[in-house]
Amino acid sequence: MTATIKDVAKMAGVSISTVSRVINDSKPVSSEIRQKVLEVIDELGYKPNEIARTLVTKKSFLIGVIVTDLGDTYIAQLVRGIEEVGKMYDYDILLCSTYGDKDTELKFMQLLSRKQVEGIILISDSLDSEIDREIKDFKIPFVYLNRYFYTEDFPTVTIDNAEAAYEMTNYLIKLGHENIAYVSASQEEYSLELLKLDGYKKAIAENEGLVENIFYAKGRSIEDGYEICSDITESDNDITAIFCSHDELAIGVLNYLYDNDFEVPEDISVAGYGDIKTASIFRPRLTTIKEPFYDIGAVAIRRIIKEIKKESMDKNTIFLPFQIQKRDSCAKI
Amino acid sequence: MTATIKDVAKMAGVSISTVSRVINDSKPVSSEIRQKVLEVIDELGYKPNEIARTLVTKKSFLIGVIVTDLGDTYIAQLVRGIEEVGKMYDYDILLCSTYGDKDTELKFMQLLSRKQVEGIILISDSLDSEIDREIKDFKIPFVYLNRYFYTEDFPTVTIDNAEAAYEMTNYLIKLGHENIAYVSASQEEYSLELLKLDGYKKAIAENEGLVENIFYAKGRSIEDGYEICSDITESDNDITAIFCSHDELAIGVLNYLYDNDFEVPEDISVAGYGDIKTASIFRPRLTTIKEPFYDIGAVAIRRIIKEIKKESMDKNTIFLPFQIQKRDSCAKI
DNA sequence: TTGAAAGCGCTACCAT
DNA sequence: ATGGTAGCGCTTTCAA
């Protein structure tokens, strides 16, 4: 079997306390003995059992991360940020995918709690009151991340969505566009869509002569964008720019335009929201709002670790800066 | 503090053994006592500490997964397969990203071993002899996954790459193409590129009158594909189809063609390899070889779990079926 | 069917 | 500076 601290102690002719001291550097040990112990450790290939260690110290150095689907590139980016910063503080990530199912979400929360994670980051599309109760019971640091809803109920990190949509709309206006369509994904309550829409409306309102052209897609997928686009091109308000509330929608729009022989940006400009990976690969490259997914993940776990270490508490919602990523899909009229 | 088995025992007026029995269903317990215990568990919100449990049972239900970068969509797909099948057997995933660094790779191997994972899946771009030694020491189930090299040294799961390239080339030939360029990523030893190239060569050789047109890109990124494409279009052998050894290269090629006013597939056909997510989103949709990444991950962890459970041993290399994914980027000449 | 107790591998406290 | 030992929360003999 694998060597334990006992084996090391025996073979080195010292007590297990001493061995513990050298591997943890917790108390002074005479250099000869330390030397000897180190040798034995090397010889035996001894590796401390972190499970046993956790049992006594209560520190698992584990953070649970529950996601809907790693296949979403923005989620993968979030997890990258979480993981990388976590590692900086010696924390490991325990990963669970729900694929949107609320029951598994809850199940994983419990599972992670039993596995003694020191914190949980939940990335999910929708809010849930059950989660609320559950997480309060655990009383471990918790952060809730998502791209679709806003909430004050949970600690979260996000960007100022209204401002972002406002700036993008203004950018389009400055480019000379007078008929700017806005494609929203839904009208649900607490939806970030509402905030984004406000930004768009505000910009339109501030510019005399401009009117709102709002379209509601069925959802927020590429297909939904594709579908709504026919409505837009067939509407009689000579639209010259389409601003979509999600990159996925924008890519659907781009695809529709491509398939129907519209030139982008010559005939029509298209802007997205998010800057998912595909946005920069696609031709034409998508002008979009860069949501700093990696950073959001990084800040989220940083927040959790701070709370674990009982350092200064951040406020519930942390806002990160965004950027208007100007690329090829938008041009002057 | 959180309730322990002791608290439950005390409050239910039974021994901890009895409580253990009811939560594990390991031995018969009279139904009244079971009832009582269950009530107390519910009241206290007791959840067994999996760490303590692991310490005695030696079963952590943890599998370590070391990846280069979750940002690669194919890796995300692999991990999805790993995670989902893992969960079916109650296994959780401990995730580590190396970003290609060999030292961290090794560090994580050790870390995971100390965290008592029951198996390790390593997804990495290159082989390493140090890993070899390390993993033999641990003697826990191990699978090595990658897209670039072949090896008999480690258990792995892959597709028949030579056959895949052979079939794709044949498909192009059947489409009427006579001057088919092949874009390879490198000429390194043990590289899968060699196998793929063999497939291409074989197909060309079997068809009288056809000649090889092989181009070597600098690497396997989108940029590399973009770059090499100018060589191809400027060569004097009237190329009508380009078969790239990676989707990323193909997308670079597509982008170059787009930027230089070539029509795909009208002027030139382009085929990829891998079927990464972007391949199906892109316009034109990329014809490519579908590597079943999700399934590869799934089979990999299945193999590990089999080994943990000491079920029948698979052979070292498991081959999965692939598919020629016919889309819009390739057409009859 | 139930309970007592040993022990998993380790840390941390108390002695010396 | 070093050793002995209790105990972390649990499972698993062994007795009763």
XYZ file of C-alpha atoms (C1' of nucleotides) in Angstrom:
698
model
C 0.000 0.000 0.000
C 0.954 3.622 -0.194
C 3.135 4.909 2.579
C 1.627 6.807 5.489
C 3.083 9.209 7.975
C 3.504 6.281 10.317
C 5.731 4.444 7.896
C 7.870 7.496 7.487
C 8.119 7.971 11.229
C 9.077 4.388 11.841
C 11.661 4.240 9.126
C 13.178 7.557 10.146
C 13.134 6.543 13.780
C 11.148 9.560 14.909
C 7.614 10.245 16.053
C 4.812 11.031 13.662
C 4.599 14.454 15.247
C 8.050 15.202 14.014
C 7.250 14.012 10.547
C 4.158 16.172 10.532
C 6.277 19.103 11.561
C 8.693 18.728 8.729
C 6.078 18.289 6.049
C 4.139 21.270 7.319
C 7.029 23.394 8.462
C 4.850 24.114 11.432
C 7.374 23.887 14.238
C 11.154 23.925 14.458
C 12.886 20.634 13.784
C 16.612 20.076 14.102
C 18.196 20.116 10.719
C 19.683 16.625 10.963
C 16.355 15.073 11.781
C 14.628 17.118 9.129
C 17.225 15.874 6.700
C 16.673 12.296 7.682
C 12.915 12.580 7.450
C 13.110 14.191 4.054
C 15.265 11.369 2.832
C 12.840 8.755 4.031
C 9.939 10.635 2.474
C 11.735 10.641 -0.800
C 12.680 7.007 -0.553
C 9.171 5.902 0.291
C 7.610 8.292 -2.156
C 5.412 9.421 0.667
C 2.633 11.868 -0.131
C 0.451 13.276 2.599
C -3.153 12.163 2.396
C -5.113 15.346 1.911
C -8.314 13.654 2.910
C -7.018 12.865 6.360
C -5.592 16.318 6.570
C -8.885 17.885 5.638
C -10.703 15.871 8.235
C -8.739 17.463 11.000
C -8.063 20.921 9.639
C -11.532 21.407 8.150
C -9.892 22.869 5.092
C -10.655 20.931 1.933
C -9.219 23.513 -0.457
C -12.091 22.632 -2.705
C -14.511 24.984 -4.399
C -17.601 23.586 -6.027
C -18.524 24.955 -9.420
C -21.930 24.147 -10.810
C -22.459 25.070 -14.448
C -25.228 24.518 -16.943
C -23.020 23.386 -19.796
C -19.297 23.627 -20.417
C -20.087 23.527 -24.106
C -21.111 27.162 -23.913
C -17.900 28.964 -24.587
C -18.751 31.784 -22.243
C -19.147 29.298 -19.435
C -15.859 27.686 -20.314
C -14.296 31.137 -20.067
C -15.853 31.738 -16.672
C -14.543 28.409 -15.450
C -11.090 29.197 -16.751
C -11.022 32.349 -14.679
C -12.346 30.537 -11.657
C -9.892 27.724 -11.956
C -6.821 29.769 -12.614
C -7.320 32.177 -9.758
C -8.407 29.349 -7.516
C -5.130 27.580 -8.134
C -3.268 30.718 -7.149
C -4.693 30.212 -3.699
C -4.272 26.443 -3.771
C -7.919 25.792 -4.343
C -9.176 23.048 -6.583
C -12.349 22.991 -8.577
C -15.014 20.353 -8.242
C -17.037 20.548 -11.418
C -20.708 19.703 -11.914
C -22.861 20.218 -15.009
C -26.613 20.506 -14.744
C -27.614 21.025 -18.363
C -30.241 23.356 -17.058
C -32.033 20.940 -14.801
C -33.091 22.533 -11.540
C -33.289 19.271 -9.641
C -29.754 18.255 -10.456
C -28.697 21.746 -9.539
C -30.085 21.246 -6.084
C -28.706 17.732 -5.885
C -25.231 19.019 -6.697
C -25.463 21.746 -4.099
C -26.038 19.082 -1.506
C -23.434 16.774 -2.899
C -20.821 19.495 -2.848
C -21.721 20.435 0.652
C -21.199 16.856 1.768
C -17.899 16.787 -0.027
C -16.928 19.676 2.231
C -16.271 22.280 -0.414
C -15.411 25.614 1.125
C -17.417 27.628 -1.351
C -19.788 27.277 -4.265
C -20.071 29.144 -7.529
C -23.304 28.543 -9.335
C -23.600 29.389 -13.000
C -27.143 28.956 -14.104
C -29.653 30.499 -16.423
C -32.437 31.129 -14.011
C -33.072 32.060 -10.439
C -34.515 29.618 -8.001
C -35.966 30.040 -4.565
C -35.054 26.538 -3.456
C -31.423 27.288 -4.024
C -31.907 30.309 -1.870
C -32.995 28.321 1.128
C -30.424 25.629 0.550
C -27.448 27.922 0.335
C -28.440 29.833 3.450
C -28.399 26.551 5.343
C -24.916 25.668 4.260
C -23.545 29.028 5.175
C -20.537 28.706 2.994
C -19.418 31.442 0.620
C -21.529 31.519 -2.486
C -21.553 33.410 -5.751
C -24.203 33.297 -8.407
C -23.180 33.977 -11.985
C -25.337 34.322 -15.028
C -25.833 36.155 -18.266
C -29.545 36.546 -18.239
C -30.912 37.759 -14.944
C -30.090 40.325 -12.362
C -30.586 39.831 -8.701
C -29.638 41.466 -5.468
C -30.396 38.325 -3.536
C -27.087 36.659 -4.165
C -23.526 37.850 -4.419
C -22.687 38.149 -8.074
C -20.340 39.813 -10.503
C -21.493 41.402 -13.704
C -21.222 44.465 -15.914
C -23.420 47.535 -16.178
C -25.680 46.173 -18.861
C -27.826 49.239 -19.373
C -24.745 51.361 -19.856
C -23.229 48.855 -22.257
C -26.291 48.749 -24.472
C -26.482 52.520 -24.276
C -22.923 52.931 -25.448
C -23.254 50.467 -28.267
C -26.395 52.148 -29.530
C -24.639 55.474 -29.381
C -21.742 54.043 -31.311
C -24.120 52.920 -34.023
C -25.747 56.339 -34.075
C -22.396 58.013 -34.397
C -21.706 55.767 -37.347
C -24.612 57.515 -38.994
C -27.311 54.927 -38.602
C -30.782 56.309 -38.218
C -32.830 53.160 -38.270
C -31.358 50.835 -35.731
C -33.163 47.630 -34.927
C -32.774 46.096 -31.539
C -33.214 42.357 -31.113
C -34.155 41.304 -27.628
C -34.389 37.746 -26.412
C -37.337 37.949 -24.108
C -39.445 40.107 -21.879
C -39.225 38.127 -18.694
C -39.093 39.753 -15.345
C -35.698 40.345 -13.782
C -34.212 39.631 -17.161
C -31.095 41.495 -18.072
C -32.836 41.987 -21.380
C -34.836 44.705 -19.714
C -31.751 46.575 -18.624
C -30.158 46.288 -22.025
C -33.339 47.422 -23.671
C -33.384 50.447 -21.406
C -29.922 51.364 -22.593
C -30.993 51.118 -26.194
C -34.142 53.148 -25.575
C -32.271 55.821 -23.710
C -29.832 56.319 -26.562
C -32.619 56.458 -29.113
C -34.580 58.918 -27.004
C -31.629 61.223 -26.662
C -31.318 61.611 -30.398
C -34.012 63.566 -32.057
C -35.665 61.989 -35.030
C -34.704 58.442 -34.129
C -37.311 55.884 -33.333
C -37.235 52.537 -31.631
C -37.321 49.380 -33.708
C -37.591 46.534 -31.294
C -37.846 42.911 -32.276
C -38.316 40.020 -29.925
C -36.669 36.766 -30.839
C -38.079 33.511 -29.541
C -35.018 32.787 -27.474
C -31.350 33.609 -27.514
C -29.894 30.982 -29.805
C -28.301 31.256 -33.221
C -31.443 29.782 -34.735
C -33.617 32.361 -33.012
C -31.479 35.106 -34.477
C -31.712 33.561 -37.890
C -35.454 33.393 -37.666
C -36.127 36.908 -36.430
C -33.902 38.369 -39.100
C -36.415 37.749 -41.840
C -38.882 39.895 -39.911
C -36.317 42.637 -39.798
C -35.327 42.638 -43.431
C -38.944 42.470 -44.480
C -40.089 45.315 -42.260
C -40.608 48.567 -44.128
C -38.496 50.758 -41.873
C -35.343 50.702 -43.887
C -33.145 49.259 -41.135
C -29.412 49.818 -41.604
C -28.132 48.405 -38.358
C -29.140 45.515 -36.129
C -28.061 45.421 -32.517
C -28.629 42.053 -30.881
C -28.756 41.432 -27.166
C -26.621 38.304 -27.557
C -23.780 37.344 -29.852
C -25.582 34.135 -30.653
C -28.513 36.095 -32.014
C -26.139 38.285 -33.979
C -24.487 35.265 -35.531
C -27.873 33.933 -36.516
C -28.603 37.293 -38.068
C -25.285 37.251 -39.880
C -26.026 33.794 -41.194
C -29.449 34.827 -42.434
C -27.973 37.838 -44.129
C -25.264 35.698 -45.714
C -27.802 33.170 -46.930
C -29.979 35.919 -48.386
C -27.234 37.797 -50.165
C -27.027 40.833 -47.967
C -23.550 42.222 -47.559
C -22.357 42.995 -44.072
C -21.489 45.721 -43.294
C -22.056 47.269 -46.714
C -25.803 46.746 -46.804
C -26.396 46.439 -43.138
C -24.422 46.627 -39.901
C -24.726 44.035 -37.163
C -23.661 44.314 -33.538
C -23.686 41.683 -30.846
C -23.376 41.433 -27.116
C -20.995 39.237 -25.138
C -17.982 38.649 -27.325
C -18.135 34.899 -27.216
C -15.249 33.181 -28.883
C -16.944 32.732 -32.220
C -17.523 36.488 -32.502
C -13.917 37.196 -33.378
C -13.466 34.184 -35.633
C -16.536 34.741 -37.704
C -16.471 36.594 -41.000
C -17.232 39.382 -40.951
C -15.798 39.736 -37.487
C -18.522 40.737 -35.108
C -18.601 44.140 -33.487
C -19.838 43.494 -29.996
C -19.774 44.308 -26.324
C -16.988 42.459 -24.658
C -18.176 40.941 -21.448
C -15.068 39.964 -19.500
C -16.062 36.380 -18.777
C -12.661 35.248 -17.675
C -12.409 38.191 -15.295
C -15.888 37.637 -13.990
C -14.936 34.098 -13.060
C -11.689 35.299 -11.572
C -13.341 37.961 -9.450
C -16.062 35.565 -8.384
C -13.658 33.071 -6.913
C -11.507 35.814 -5.492
C -14.548 36.978 -3.639
C -15.184 33.510 -2.314
C -11.630 33.084 -1.158
C -11.731 36.446 0.542
C -14.798 35.359 2.392
C -13.180 32.079 3.371
C -10.214 33.946 4.711
C -12.584 36.425 6.320
C -10.906 39.314 4.617
C -12.838 42.456 3.846
C -16.278 41.771 2.503
C -17.138 43.001 -0.946
C -20.568 44.280 -1.629
C -23.128 41.929 -3.036
C -22.878 42.933 -6.655
C -19.488 43.604 -8.167
C -19.447 45.501 -11.452
C -16.639 44.955 -13.908
C -15.772 47.199 -16.827
C -16.852 46.221 -20.316
C -15.640 47.299 -23.711
C -17.118 48.075 -27.089
C -15.210 45.735 -29.335
C -15.167 47.372 -32.726
C -14.709 44.955 -35.573
C -15.900 44.536 -39.156
C -19.612 43.926 -38.903
C -20.455 47.570 -38.303
C -19.551 50.432 -40.605
C -20.423 54.010 -41.375
C -23.488 54.377 -43.433
C -21.585 23.896 13.766
C -22.907 21.413 11.283
C -24.405 18.289 12.765
C -22.378 15.090 12.896
C -23.373 11.499 13.182
C -22.814 11.806 16.895
C -25.388 14.537 17.225
C -27.881 12.451 15.363
C -27.155 9.429 17.524
C -27.506 11.360 20.735
C -30.697 13.093 19.763
C -32.232 9.872 18.473
C -31.099 8.001 21.544
C -29.212 5.360 19.599
C -25.611 4.504 18.914
C -23.680 6.000 16.028
C -23.413 2.523 14.572
C -27.137 2.453 14.173
C -27.194 5.838 12.539
C -24.462 4.707 10.178
C -26.557 1.694 9.337
C -29.601 3.648 8.422
C -27.789 6.192 6.269
C -25.942 3.440 4.444
C -28.641 0.814 4.479
C -25.815 -1.514 5.305
C -27.431 -3.654 7.966
C -30.976 -4.285 9.117
C -32.420 -1.739 11.510
C -35.817 -2.037 13.108
C -38.277 0.135 11.334
C -39.233 2.213 14.377
C -35.630 3.114 15.075
C -34.952 3.782 11.440
C -37.967 6.049 11.434
C -36.769 7.927 14.462
C -33.278 8.334 13.095
C -34.581 9.590 9.792
C -36.649 12.167 11.593
C -33.715 13.431 13.560
C -31.568 13.568 10.429
C -34.178 15.668 8.783
C -34.601 17.910 11.774
C -30.894 18.503 12.180
C -30.332 18.788 8.452
C -27.574 16.265 8.890
C -25.412 15.475 5.888
C -22.737 12.817 6.089
C -19.230 14.158 5.816
C -17.832 12.541 2.697
C -14.306 13.347 3.718
C -14.552 11.285 6.859
C -16.245 8.572 4.901
C -13.503 8.558 2.303
C -10.858 8.289 4.965
C -12.199 4.980 6.126
C -13.604 3.505 2.933
C -10.734 4.657 0.716
C -13.260 5.627 -1.897
C -13.162 9.318 -2.742
C -15.460 9.086 -5.764
C -13.178 11.628 -7.325
C -11.573 11.504 -10.734
C -8.871 13.981 -11.587
C -9.028 15.594 -15.004
C -6.022 17.539 -16.209
C -6.559 19.591 -19.352
C -4.490 22.075 -21.271
C -7.223 24.660 -21.730
C -10.982 24.508 -21.353
C -11.161 27.330 -23.846
C -10.545 24.820 -26.609
C -14.014 23.694 -27.498
C -12.905 20.180 -28.237
C -11.523 19.903 -24.739
C -14.721 21.261 -23.297
C -16.534 18.541 -25.208
C -14.225 15.881 -23.864
C -14.790 17.114 -20.341
C -18.538 17.126 -20.849
C -18.430 13.472 -21.762
C -16.161 12.690 -18.854
C -18.270 14.550 -16.382
C -21.624 13.273 -17.482
C -20.673 9.624 -17.517
C -18.725 10.082 -14.318
C -21.832 11.356 -12.583
C -23.724 8.284 -13.713
C -21.398 6.315 -11.498
C -21.394 8.900 -8.716
C -17.975 10.157 -9.573
C -17.040 13.806 -9.368
C -14.504 15.630 -11.438
C -11.565 17.514 -10.025
C -10.467 19.888 -12.739
C -6.986 21.238 -13.407
C -5.772 23.364 -16.333
C -2.155 23.390 -17.336
C -2.173 25.776 -20.299
C 0.411 23.524 -21.824
C 2.983 23.760 -19.095
C 4.672 20.440 -18.408
C 5.722 21.325 -14.891
C 2.242 22.198 -13.766
C 1.056 19.043 -15.408
C 3.340 17.060 -13.185
C 2.470 19.160 -10.184
C -1.210 18.467 -10.724
C -0.622 14.757 -11.083
C 0.904 14.787 -7.641
C -1.689 17.074 -6.195
C -4.483 14.877 -7.443
C -2.825 11.820 -6.105
C -2.623 13.423 -2.679
C -6.246 14.384 -2.916
C -6.923 10.675 -3.268
C -8.536 10.710 -6.688
C -9.336 7.222 -7.860
C -8.290 7.839 -11.425
C -6.728 10.441 -13.676
C -7.522 11.528 -17.191
C -4.826 13.617 -18.764
C -5.592 15.698 -21.815
C -2.420 17.204 -23.123
C -0.799 18.117 -26.386
C 2.431 16.276 -26.026
C 3.878 13.147 -24.545
C 6.149 13.226 -21.588
C 8.380 10.618 -20.068
C 8.202 12.100 -16.592
C 4.481 11.589 -16.539
C 5.144 8.027 -17.460
C 7.208 7.351 -14.389
C 4.898 9.323 -12.144
C 1.733 7.568 -13.161
C 3.270 4.147 -12.787
C 4.100 5.032 -9.199
C 0.575 6.036 -8.351
C -0.867 2.903 -9.808
C -4.288 4.339 -10.210
C -6.292 4.032 -13.418
C -5.086 6.455 -16.018
C -6.132 7.509 -19.490
C -4.259 9.794 -21.820
C -6.239 11.788 -24.352
C -4.996 13.999 -27.121
C -5.583 15.147 -30.645
C -2.068 15.288 -31.878
C -0.030 12.248 -30.991
C -0.422 8.533 -30.962
C 1.050 6.297 -28.380
C 0.800 2.740 -27.234
C 2.379 3.578 -23.930
C -0.783 4.784 -22.259
C -4.377 3.733 -22.360
C -6.175 6.064 -24.709
C -9.242 6.399 -26.866
C -9.149 7.765 -30.380
C -10.337 7.220 -33.925
C -8.652 5.566 -36.884
C -7.030 8.701 -38.212
C -5.465 7.222 -41.302
C -8.778 5.758 -42.332
C -10.591 9.026 -41.658
C -8.224 11.054 -43.825
C -8.408 8.356 -46.465
C -12.181 8.503 -46.592
C -12.320 12.260 -46.697
C -9.834 12.385 -49.546
C -11.863 9.796 -51.393
C -14.981 11.840 -50.844
C -13.270 14.834 -52.398
C -12.118 12.722 -55.305
C -15.626 11.424 -55.863
C -16.789 15.011 -55.953
C -14.644 15.329 -59.053
C -11.656 17.142 -57.615
C -8.375 16.307 -59.258
C -6.065 18.727 -57.580
C -6.549 18.325 -53.891
C -4.250 20.152 -51.543
C -3.558 18.718 -48.131
C -2.597 21.024 -45.275
C -0.661 19.346 -42.519
C 0.269 20.927 -39.238
C 3.691 19.475 -38.657
C 6.052 16.639 -39.333
C 6.894 15.667 -35.810
C 7.467 12.114 -34.799
C 4.543 10.190 -33.331
C 2.323 12.944 -34.598
C -1.114 11.957 -35.735
C -0.375 14.214 -38.675
C 1.688 11.395 -40.084
C -1.207 8.961 -39.930
C -3.599 11.418 -41.474
C -1.114 12.202 -44.190
C -0.810 8.502 -44.927
C -4.545 8.328 -45.437
C -4.433 11.208 -47.861
C -1.494 9.749 -49.747
C -3.098 6.368 -49.994
C -6.250 7.800 -51.538
C -4.260 9.860 -54.007
C -2.094 6.895 -54.947
C -5.098 4.728 -55.615
C -6.419 7.109 -58.211
C -4.495 7.277 -61.398
C -3.510 10.686 -62.580
C -3.782 12.362 -59.221
C -0.764 13.851 -57.542
C -0.037 14.894 -54.008
C -0.140 18.564 -53.078
C 1.064 18.792 -49.549
C 1.482 22.032 -47.635
C 2.866 22.359 -44.162
C 1.413 25.050 -41.962
C 3.459 26.507 -39.153
C 1.157 25.153 -36.517
C -2.454 24.189 -36.173
C -4.159 27.467 -35.375
C -6.599 29.553 -37.365
C -3.818 32.010 -38.077
C -1.588 29.265 -39.396
C -4.333 28.196 -41.758
C -4.824 31.748 -42.912
C -1.154 32.111 -43.608
C -0.597 28.914 -45.536
C -3.603 29.577 -47.717
C -1.829 32.262 -49.681
C 0.798 29.695 -50.627
C -1.932 27.441 -51.862
C -3.844 29.949 -53.933
C -0.623 31.231 -55.423
C 0.718 27.833 -56.359
C 0.358 27.020 -60.022
C -1.325 23.654 -59.605
C -4.872 24.754 -60.057
C -6.080 23.491 -56.669
C -9.847 23.027 -56.405
C -10.069 21.514 -52.965
C -8.185 21.998 -49.717
C -8.254 19.332 -47.043
C -6.904 20.535 -43.717
C -5.741 18.293 -40.917
C -7.529 20.466 -38.356
C -10.743 22.446 -38.387
C -8.874 25.422 -37.071
C -6.628 25.400 -40.117
C -9.685 25.046 -42.344
C -11.324 28.033 -40.736
C -8.177 30.042 -41.286
C -8.270 28.946 -44.898
C -11.928 29.899 -45.163
C -11.164 33.300 -43.724
C -8.327 33.870 -46.137
C -10.520 32.872 -49.018
C -13.287 35.175 -47.804
C -10.891 38.068 -47.421
C -9.506 37.481 -50.899
C -12.811 37.159 -52.668
C -12.781 33.476 -53.387
C -16.160 31.826 -53.238
C -16.470 28.645 -51.238
C -17.421 26.133 -52.473
C -17.947 27.607 -55.951
C -14.310 28.460 -56.599
C -12.754 26.092 -54.174
C -13.822 23.404 -51.711
C -12.514 23.244 -48.161
C -12.621 20.305 -45.766
C -11.594 20.175 -42.134
C -10.877 17.612 -39.481
C -12.382 17.435 -36.028
C -15.774 19.054 -36.215
C -15.185 21.566 -33.486
C -18.199 23.605 -32.571
C -17.393 26.520 -34.836
C -17.343 24.222 -37.864
C -21.100 23.957 -37.996
C -21.777 27.590 -37.166
C -19.444 29.055 -39.704
C -20.579 30.146 -43.149
C -20.153 28.285 -45.302
C -20.669 25.384 -42.949
C -17.543 23.309 -42.855
C -17.430 19.814 -44.292
C -15.256 17.890 -41.905
C -14.435 14.676 -40.124
C -16.468 14.424 -36.994
C -14.297 13.281 -34.148
C -16.658 12.167 -31.387
C -15.093 14.214 -28.600
C -17.946 13.808 -26.192
C -17.902 10.061 -26.715
C -14.169 9.899 -26.385
C -14.441 11.545 -22.980
C -17.300 9.273 -22.043
C -15.469 6.121 -23.029
C -12.312 7.296 -21.321
C -13.955 7.675 -17.956
C -15.953 4.527 -18.465
C -12.690 2.740 -18.891
C -11.354 4.241 -15.701
C -14.404 3.301 -13.729
C -14.246 -0.219 -15.085
C -10.699 -0.441 -13.896
C -11.621 0.918 -10.486
C -14.342 -1.653 -10.197
C -11.937 -4.237 -11.555
C -14.311 -5.199 -14.294
C -13.017 -6.592 -17.551
C -9.994 -4.772 -18.830
C -10.202 -3.003 -22.167
C -7.243 -3.016 -24.418
C -4.879 -0.106 -24.301
C -6.162 1.799 -27.294
C -9.879 2.025 -27.865
C -10.990 3.094 -31.337
C -14.260 4.918 -31.797
C -16.107 5.373 -35.062
C -15.872 8.696 -36.869
C -18.052 10.256 -39.518
C -17.612 12.332 -42.619
C -19.752 15.333 -41.876
C -20.887 16.651 -45.234
C -21.809 20.297 -45.206
C -21.549 23.302 -47.500
C -17.849 23.973 -47.875
C -17.302 21.138 -50.325
C -19.108 20.747 -53.629
C -18.870 18.961 -56.935
C -16.516 20.541 -59.313
C -31.064 -5.972 15.981
C -28.014 -3.003 18.559
C -23.788 -1.011 20.833
C -18.826 -0.530 21.927
C -14.634 0.260 20.197
C -10.885 0.212 16.922
C -8.926 2.669 13.423
C -8.589 5.348 8.683
C -4.085 9.265 8.325
C -3.440 13.196 9.952
C -2.883 17.730 13.059
C -2.438 19.957 17.311
C -2.124 20.209 21.994
C 0.263 18.923 26.111
C 4.228 17.132 28.144
C 8.893 16.573 28.647
C 13.354 20.241 19.922
C 10.754 15.946 20.340
C 7.170 12.445 21.611
C 2.638 10.922 23.169
C -1.989 11.201 22.456
C -6.652 12.884 21.695
C -9.708 13.411 18.224
C -11.542 14.951 13.333
C -16.433 12.007 11.466
C -17.076 8.114 9.850
C -17.302 2.632 8.803
C -16.690 -1.810 10.338
C -15.549 -5.581 13.067
C -16.806 -7.970 17.232
C -19.816 -8.915 21.130
C -23.900 -9.011 23.210
